[in-house]
Short mmCIF file of C-alpha atoms and ligand atoms in Angstrom, two decimals:
data_model
loop_
_atom_site.label_atom_id
_atom_site.label_comp_id
_atom_site.label_asym_id
_atom_site.label_seq_id
_atom_site.Cartn_x
_atom_site.Cartn_y
_atom_site.Cartn_z
CA UNK X 1 20.29 162.13 -12.54
CA UNK X 2 17.32 162.58 -14.81
CA UNK X 3 17.45 166.38 -14.43
CA UNK X 4 20.79 166.41 -16.25
CA UNK X 5 19.28 164.73 -19.31
CA UNK X 6 16.50 167.28 -19.71
CA UNK X 7 16.94 170.86 -20.92
CA UNK X 8 15.60 173.73 -18.86
CA UNK X 9 11.82 173.82 -19.17
CA UNK X 10 11.39 170.66 -21.27
CA UNK X 11 8.47 170.42 -23.68
CA UNK X 12 7.22 166.88 -23.23
CA UNK X 13 5.03 164.94 -25.63
CA UNK X 14 2.35 163.63 -23.28
CA UNK X 15 1.90 159.87 -23.68
CA UNK X 16 -1.24 158.90 -25.58
CA UNK X 17 -2.36 155.38 -26.32
CA UNK X 18 -2.55 154.72 -30.09
CA UNK X 19 -1.20 158.20 -30.84
CA UNK X 20 2.33 158.61 -29.49
CA UNK X 21 3.78 155.63 -31.30
CA UNK X 22 7.23 155.68 -32.83
CA UNK X 23 6.51 157.44 -36.15
CA UNK X 24 4.59 160.24 -34.46
CA UNK X 25 7.14 160.61 -31.67
CA UNK X 26 9.93 161.01 -34.21
CA UNK X 27 8.03 163.77 -35.99
CA UNK X 28 7.37 165.55 -32.67
CA UNK X 29 11.03 165.26 -31.78
CA UNK X 30 12.02 166.89 -35.04
CA UNK X 31 9.62 169.74 -34.34
CA UNK X 32 11.11 170.40 -30.93
CA UNK X 33 9.64 168.00 -28.34
CA UNK X 34 12.46 167.69 -25.78
CA UNK X 35 11.25 164.56 -24.03
CA UNK X 36 9.24 161.64 -25.37
CA UNK X 37 7.30 158.95 -23.54
CA UNK X 38 5.90 155.77 -25.05
CA UNK X 39 2.21 154.93 -24.98
CA UNK X 40 1.27 153.22 -21.73
CA UNK X 41 2.16 149.54 -21.60
CA UNK X 42 0.47 146.97 -19.41
CA UNK X 43 2.94 145.39 -17.01
CA UNK X 44 0.88 142.18 -17.07
CA UNK X 45 1.12 142.06 -20.87
CA UNK X 46 4.85 142.78 -20.77
CA UNK X 47 5.33 139.99 -18.29
CA UNK X 48 3.68 137.64 -20.77
CA UNK X 49 5.81 139.14 -23.57
CA UNK X 50 2.65 140.00 -25.56
CA UNK X 51 4.03 141.07 -28.92
CA UNK X 52 2.12 144.35 -29.23
CA UNK X 53 3.41 145.48 -25.85
CA UNK X 54 6.97 144.56 -26.72
CA UNK X 55 6.66 146.57 -29.95
CA UNK X 56 5.29 149.56 -28.01
CA UNK X 57 8.50 149.64 -25.96
CA UNK X 58 10.84 150.01 -28.92
CA UNK X 59 12.25 153.36 -29.95
CA UNK X 60 15.10 154.74 -32.01
CA UNK X 61 18.37 156.34 -30.97
CA UNK X 62 17.25 159.82 -32.04
CA UNK X 63 14.32 159.62 -29.58
CA UNK X 64 16.46 160.07 -26.46
CA UNK X 65 15.66 161.24 -23.85
CA UNK X 66 12.70 158.90 -23.77
CA UNK X 67 10.74 157.13 -21.05
CA UNK X 68 8.87 153.85 -21.23
CA UNK X 69 5.52 154.18 -19.49
CA UNK X 70 4.09 151.20 -17.66
CA UNK X 71 0.92 150.59 -15.71
CA UNK X 72 -0.09 147.82 -13.35
CA UNK X 73 -1.32 147.22 -9.84
CA UNK X 74 0.82 144.58 -8.22
CA UNK X 75 4.41 144.25 -7.09
CA UNK X 76 5.34 141.20 -9.15
CA UNK X 77 4.19 142.38 -12.54
CA UNK X 78 5.47 145.94 -12.06
CA UNK X 79 8.88 144.65 -10.97
CA UNK X 80 9.18 142.28 -13.89
CA UNK X 81 7.86 144.81 -16.38
CA UNK X 82 10.39 147.34 -15.11
CA UNK X 83 13.22 144.88 -15.65
CA UNK X 84 11.96 144.02 -19.14
CA UNK X 85 11.62 147.72 -20.03
CA UNK X 86 15.10 148.42 -18.66
CA UNK X 87 16.61 146.15 -21.33
CA UNK X 88 15.56 148.66 -23.99
CA UNK X 89 17.79 151.29 -22.37
CA UNK X 90 15.28 154.10 -22.03
CA UNK X 91 16.32 157.18 -20.07
CA UNK X 92 13.64 156.63 -17.47
CA UNK X 93 10.64 154.50 -16.50
CA UNK X 94 7.39 156.42 -16.10
CA UNK X 95 4.60 154.94 -14.01
CA UNK X 96 1.09 155.74 -15.14
CA UNK X 97 -1.00 156.59 -12.07
CA UNK X 98 -3.26 158.84 -14.10
CA UNK X 99 -5.37 156.92 -16.59
CA UNK X 100 -9.06 157.35 -15.67
CA UNK X 101 -10.53 154.89 -18.19
CA UNK X 102 -12.74 152.34 -16.44
CA UNK X 103 -11.09 149.21 -17.82
CA UNK X 104 -7.74 150.43 -16.39
CA UNK X 105 -8.67 152.47 -13.29
CA UNK X 106 -11.43 150.01 -12.36
CA UNK X 107 -8.72 147.38 -11.83
CA UNK X 108 -6.74 149.64 -9.51
CA UNK X 109 -4.29 150.67 -12.24
CA UNK X 110 -3.78 154.24 -13.49
CA UNK X 111 -5.76 156.77 -11.45
CA UNK X 112 -7.67 153.91 -9.83
CA UNK X 113 -4.78 153.80 -7.33
CA UNK X 114 -5.62 157.31 -6.11
CA UNK X 115 -8.09 155.94 -3.58
CA UNK X 116 -5.36 153.82 -2.01
CA UNK X 117 -2.39 156.14 -1.53
CA UNK X 118 -0.39 153.76 0.72
CA UNK X 119 -0.52 151.18 -2.09
CA UNK X 120 0.44 153.80 -4.68
CA UNK X 121 3.49 154.74 -2.63
CA UNK X 122 4.42 151.11 -1.96
CA UNK X 123 4.18 150.11 -5.62
CA UNK X 124 6.12 153.18 -6.73
CA UNK X 125 8.86 152.33 -4.27
CA UNK X 126 8.91 148.79 -5.63
CA UNK X 127 9.56 150.11 -9.14
CA UNK X 128 12.25 152.53 -7.91
CA UNK X 129 14.01 149.66 -6.16
CA UNK X 130 13.68 147.33 -9.16
CA UNK X 131 15.82 149.47 -11.46
CA UNK X 132 18.89 151.65 -11.67
CA UNK X 133 17.06 153.89 -14.11
CA UNK X 134 15.36 157.05 -12.90
CA UNK X 135 11.65 156.54 -12.22
CA UNK X 136 9.03 159.22 -12.81
CA UNK X 137 5.29 159.32 -12.16
CA UNK X 138 2.41 160.81 -14.12
CA UNK X 139 -0.78 161.29 -12.14
CA UNK X 140 -3.77 163.52 -11.44
CA UNK X 141 -4.82 165.91 -8.64
CA UNK X 142 -6.54 163.17 -6.66
CA UNK X 143 -9.35 160.68 -6.91
CA UNK X 144 -12.31 163.04 -6.72
CA UNK X 145 -13.32 166.60 -5.96
CA UNK X 146 -13.22 165.97 -2.19
CA UNK X 147 -9.85 164.18 -2.22
CA UNK X 148 -7.49 166.42 -4.16
CA UNK X 149 -4.45 165.32 -2.17
CA UNK X 150 -1.71 165.77 -4.75
CA UNK X 151 0.38 167.98 -2.45
CA UNK X 152 0.74 165.18 0.08
CA UNK X 153 1.07 162.50 -2.62
CA UNK X 154 3.88 164.43 -4.30
CA UNK X 155 5.87 164.61 -1.06
CA UNK X 156 5.48 160.91 -0.44
CA UNK X 157 6.39 160.00 -4.02
CA UNK X 158 9.51 162.13 -3.74
CA UNK X 159 10.34 160.40 -0.44
CA UNK X 160 10.37 156.98 -2.12
CA UNK X 161 12.75 158.20 -4.81
CA UNK X 162 10.97 159.31 -7.96
CA UNK X 163 12.96 161.85 -9.96
CA UNK X 164 10.17 163.89 -11.59
CA UNK X 165 6.42 164.22 -11.30
CA UNK X 166 3.95 165.08 -14.07
CA UNK X 167 0.56 166.28 -12.91
CA UNK X 168 -2.57 166.46 -15.04
CA UNK X 169 -4.77 169.12 -13.43
CA UNK X 170 -7.90 166.98 -13.19
CA UNK X 171 -9.17 164.34 -10.78
CA UNK X 172 -9.94 160.75 -11.69
CA UNK X 173 -13.68 161.44 -11.39
CA UNK X 174 -13.42 164.31 -13.82
CA UNK X 175 -12.06 162.10 -16.59
CA UNK X 176 -11.53 164.76 -19.30
CA UNK X 177 -14.43 167.01 -18.31
CA UNK X 178 -14.18 170.59 -17.08
CA UNK X 179 -11.04 172.65 -17.11
CA UNK X 180 -7.63 171.55 -15.85
CA UNK X 181 -6.86 173.26 -12.53
CA UNK X 182 -3.26 174.36 -12.59
CA UNK X 183 -3.40 176.21 -9.24
CA UNK X 184 -2.92 172.93 -7.37
CA UNK X 185 -0.08 171.97 -9.69
CA UNK X 186 1.54 175.30 -8.79
CA UNK X 187 0.99 174.53 -5.11
CA UNK X 188 3.01 171.34 -5.49
CA UNK X 189 5.69 173.23 -7.39
CA UNK X 190 5.85 175.96 -4.74
CA UNK X 191 6.00 173.54 -1.82
CA UNK X 192 9.49 174.16 -0.38
CA UNK X 193 9.73 170.45 0.49
CA UNK X 194 9.70 169.51 -3.20
CA UNK X 195 13.09 169.21 -4.88
CA UNK X 196 12.24 167.16 -7.98
CA UNK X 197 11.00 168.76 -11.22
CA UNK X 198 7.23 169.24 -11.40
CA UNK X 199 5.74 169.15 -14.87
CA UNK X 200 2.28 170.55 -15.56
CA UNK X 201 -0.27 169.03 -17.90
CA UNK X 202 -3.76 169.73 -19.11
CA UNK X 203 -5.42 171.84 -21.78
CA UNK X 204 -2.34 173.45 -23.32
CA UNK X 205 -3.63 174.03 -26.84
CA UNK X 206 -1.53 176.82 -28.27
CA UNK X 207 2.00 178.15 -28.12
CA UNK X 208 0.72 181.29 -26.42
CA UNK X 209 -1.04 179.31 -23.69
CA UNK X 210 2.11 177.25 -23.08
CA UNK X 211 4.11 180.41 -22.38
CA UNK X 212 1.30 181.96 -20.35
CA UNK X 213 1.06 178.87 -18.13
CA UNK X 214 4.86 178.59 -17.81
CA UNK X 215 4.96 182.13 -16.48
CA UNK X 216 1.81 181.99 -14.39
CA UNK X 217 2.34 178.63 -12.68
CA UNK X 218 6.15 178.39 -12.60
CA UNK X 219 6.29 174.67 -13.42
CA UNK X 220 9.57 173.07 -14.49
CA UNK X 221 8.20 171.85 -17.83
CA UNK X 222 4.95 171.00 -19.57
CA UNK X 223 3.37 167.98 -21.20
CA UNK X 224 1.16 168.50 -24.21
CA UNK X 225 -1.23 165.80 -25.31
CA UNK X 226 -4.35 166.34 -27.38
CA UNK X 227 -3.17 169.57 -28.98
CA UNK X 228 -0.34 167.68 -30.68
CA UNK X 229 -2.69 165.31 -32.51
CA UNK X 230 -2.17 166.18 -36.18
CA UNK X 231 -0.24 169.19 -34.90
CA UNK X 232 3.34 168.27 -34.01
CA UNK X 233 4.15 171.81 -35.17
CA UNK X 234 3.06 173.20 -31.80
CA UNK X 235 6.45 172.31 -30.34
CA UNK X 236 8.27 174.48 -32.88
CA UNK X 237 5.84 177.32 -32.29
CA UNK X 238 6.42 177.19 -28.54
CA UNK X 239 10.18 177.18 -29.11
CA UNK X 240 9.78 180.20 -31.38
CA UNK X 241 7.98 182.11 -28.63
CA UNK X 242 10.52 181.01 -26.03
CA UNK X 243 13.21 182.45 -28.31
CA UNK X 244 11.34 185.74 -28.55
CA UNK X 245 10.22 185.11 -32.12
CA UNK X 246 6.78 185.01 -33.72
CA UNK X 247 5.47 181.43 -33.92
CA UNK X 248 6.18 180.08 -37.40
CA UNK X 249 3.30 179.61 -39.81
CA UNK X 250 3.06 176.10 -41.19
CA UNK X 251 2.54 175.98 -44.94
CA UNK X 252 0.07 173.60 -46.51
CA UNK X 253 3.01 171.91 -48.28
CA UNK X 254 4.63 171.16 -44.94
CA UNK X 255 1.39 169.90 -43.42
CA UNK X 256 0.78 167.53 -46.33
CA UNK X 257 4.39 166.34 -46.29
CA UNK X 258 4.34 165.61 -42.54
CA UNK X 259 0.92 163.96 -42.71
CA UNK X 260 2.23 161.69 -45.49
CA UNK X 261 5.36 160.88 -43.53
CA UNK X 262 3.20 160.05 -40.52
CA UNK X 263 0.99 157.76 -42.60
CA UNK X 264 3.93 155.97 -44.19
CA UNK X 265 5.60 155.55 -40.80
CA UNK X 266 2.41 154.04 -39.42
CA UNK X 267 2.19 151.64 -42.36
CA UNK X 268 5.70 150.45 -41.58
CA UNK X 269 4.87 150.01 -37.89
CA UNK X 270 1.32 148.70 -38.00
CA UNK X 271 0.74 147.42 -41.54
CA UNK X 272 -1.38 149.09 -44.19
CA UNK X 273 -4.85 148.24 -42.91
CA UNK X 274 -4.26 149.31 -39.30
CA UNK X 275 -2.44 152.44 -40.45
CA UNK X 276 -5.37 153.49 -42.64
CA UNK X 277 -7.74 153.24 -39.65
CA UNK X 278 -5.40 154.74 -37.08
CA UNK X 279 -4.51 157.67 -39.30
CA UNK X 280 -8.14 158.79 -39.40
CA UNK X 281 -8.02 160.52 -36.03
CA UNK X 282 -5.15 162.72 -37.22
CA UNK X 283 -6.49 164.39 -40.36
CA UNK X 284 -8.67 166.99 -38.60
CA UNK X 285 -5.62 168.14 -36.66
CA UNK X 286 -3.35 168.37 -39.67
CA UNK X 287 -5.82 170.34 -41.72
CA UNK X 288 -7.61 172.32 -39.01
CA UNK X 289 -8.93 175.68 -40.08
CA UNK X 290 -8.85 175.08 -43.84
CA UNK X 291 -11.95 176.45 -45.54
CA UNK X 292 -14.11 173.88 -47.37
CA UNK X 293 -12.05 170.98 -46.06
CA UNK X 294 -14.98 168.71 -45.23
CA UNK X 295 -15.21 166.87 -48.59
CA UNK X 296 -11.48 166.07 -48.44
CA UNK X 297 -11.80 164.88 -44.85
CA UNK X 298 -14.69 162.60 -45.73
CA UNK X 299 -12.68 161.08 -48.56
CA UNK X 300 -9.68 160.55 -46.29
CA UNK X 301 -11.66 158.85 -43.53
CA UNK X 302 -13.66 156.69 -45.90
CA UNK X 303 -10.84 155.42 -48.06
CA UNK X 304 -9.53 151.92 -47.54
CA UNK X 305 -6.70 152.23 -49.97
CA UNK X 306 -3.19 153.55 -49.38
CA UNK X 307 -2.61 154.95 -52.88
CA UNK X 308 -6.00 156.61 -52.89
CA UNK X 309 -5.17 158.34 -49.60
CA UNK X 310 -1.84 159.51 -50.98
CA UNK X 311 -3.69 160.88 -54.03
CA UNK X 312 -6.19 162.72 -51.81
CA UNK X 313 -3.30 164.28 -49.91
CA UNK X 314 -1.82 165.42 -53.22
CA UNK X 315 -5.18 166.89 -54.23
CA UNK X 316 -5.32 168.77 -50.91
CA UNK X 317 -1.92 170.24 -51.63
CA UNK X 318 -2.91 171.28 -55.15
CA UNK X 319 -6.23 172.75 -54.07
CA UNK X 320 -4.90 174.80 -51.16
CA UNK X 321 -1.64 175.85 -52.79
CA UNK X 322 -3.62 178.16 -54.98
CA UNK X 323 -4.45 181.27 -52.97
CA UNK X 324 -8.12 181.04 -51.96
C1 FMN W 1 -6.37 159.39 -26.77
C2 FMN W 1 -5.63 159.59 -25.48
C3 FMN W 1 -4.81 158.59 -25.01
C4 FMN W 1 -4.10 158.77 -23.81
N1 FMN W 1 -3.23 157.80 -23.39
C5 FMN W 1 -2.45 158.04 -22.31
C6 FMN W 1 -1.41 157.12 -21.94
O1 FMN W 1 -1.19 156.09 -22.60
N2 FMN W 1 -0.67 157.42 -20.84
C7 FMN W 1 -0.87 158.56 -20.09
O2 FMN W 1 -0.17 158.79 -19.11
N3 FMN W 1 -1.83 159.44 -20.43
C8 FMN W 1 -2.60 159.21 -21.52
N4 FMN W 1 -3.51 160.16 -21.91
C9 FMN W 1 -3.59 161.42 -21.15
C10 FMN W 1 -2.67 162.50 -21.76
O3 FMN W 1 -1.32 162.13 -21.70
C11 FMN W 1 -2.83 163.83 -21.02
O4 FMN W 1 -2.51 163.65 -19.68
C12 FMN W 1 -4.26 164.39 -21.10
O5 FMN W 1 -4.78 164.27 -22.40
C13 FMN W 1 -4.30 165.86 -20.68
O6 FMN W 1 -3.40 166.63 -21.44
P1 FMN W 1 -3.89 167.49 -22.72
O7 FMN W 1 -4.97 168.40 -22.25
O8 FMN W 1 -2.64 168.24 -23.16
O9 FMN W 1 -4.38 166.52 -23.73
C14 FMN W 1 -4.25 159.97 -23.07
C15 FMN W 1 -5.11 160.96 -23.55
C16 FMN W 1 -5.79 160.80 -24.73
C17 FMN W 1 -6.70 161.89 -25.22
#
C-alpha cells in the first residue's frame, strides 16, 4: 500500500516541468520533502523512447518514495508508458489530469480531460490495471466555474483503484489566476466515502501557511510548487514548525552553497549551456528579500559563462556576509 510508504502528513514537492528535475529534487529531499514526483512526462514520447523523456524518468535511490508522473489521452500510450515507467521501480505512478496549458489540455490531456469525466475514469482504470504499482492522480477542482465536480470525480477515481489524490484548488479555466479554493478540497477530504489520502495543493507560500492550511482544511498532506523555486528551504521550515520550533533562518552562505550545488547538478544533467539558461528562473527565489540585489541578479541572468556565474555567486556571498 502506498500509505505505508508515506509518513503522516507528507510534504510533497509538487511536480513542475523544467524545475523538479533530479538535482533540484535531491536538494528538496535533503531539506525535508517527504515525497518527490518527477516532472510530467508525455506517454506518447515515452512510447517512442524519446531520450529527453527517458532521462526525465530517472532518479536516484535516495529519492524514494518517488512517483513518475505521466500524461496522455489514450489507452494504448498510457498503458505502454506505465509499463515503461514501471521498469524504473518508482514507488508509484502519478497521472497528470491537472495541467491547464493549452498545448496539453487542448489535446485532452491534463485538465483537458475534466470535460469528459467518463473518459478520465476509464483511462485512469486502464493505468491502474496496467501496473502492480500504486497509481495516484493529480487534478483540479473541475473544468470551469460551473463544473466544479471534484467531489464526484474523487469518488469515482477511488472506485477504480487509485491510492491517493492530489487536488489543486483551481479549475482548468482559472489556469493560475485567482486564489486556490481549499474549501472544496476539504469537502473531498471530509466525504465519509473517501478512504484514500487527499493531498491539498495551491498557493502554499510559507511555513506558517502550510501549518494553517493543515489545521484548517484537515488534508492528509500538502504539495508545494512555486514557493519551492529557489527555496527548497521551505520544507525544513515547515518541519521546524511541525516540531514546535521556530522556522530556521537560512544564512546567505547556505543559500549560495545550495544555489551552486543546484547549478552544478543541472550542468551534469543538462549540459552547461542549458543549465545556464534553466538556472535563471531560480536566482530570484534563492536571493529573495536581499537589499540591493538587482545588479547581482542582472549579472547572473545575463552571463553565458559557468565560471563567471560561480564568481558572481562568490561575490554575492562576500557582499552579503558583511552585516549591511
Ligand atoms: C512552471 C510550472 C510547471 C509545472 N509543471 C507541472 C507538471 O509537470 N505536473 C503537474 O502535475 N503540475 C505542474 N505544475 C503545477 C504545480 O505542480 C502546482 O499544482 C501548481 O503550481 C499549484 O501549486 P503552487 O501554488 O504550490 O505552485 C507546474 C506549475 C508551474 C508553475
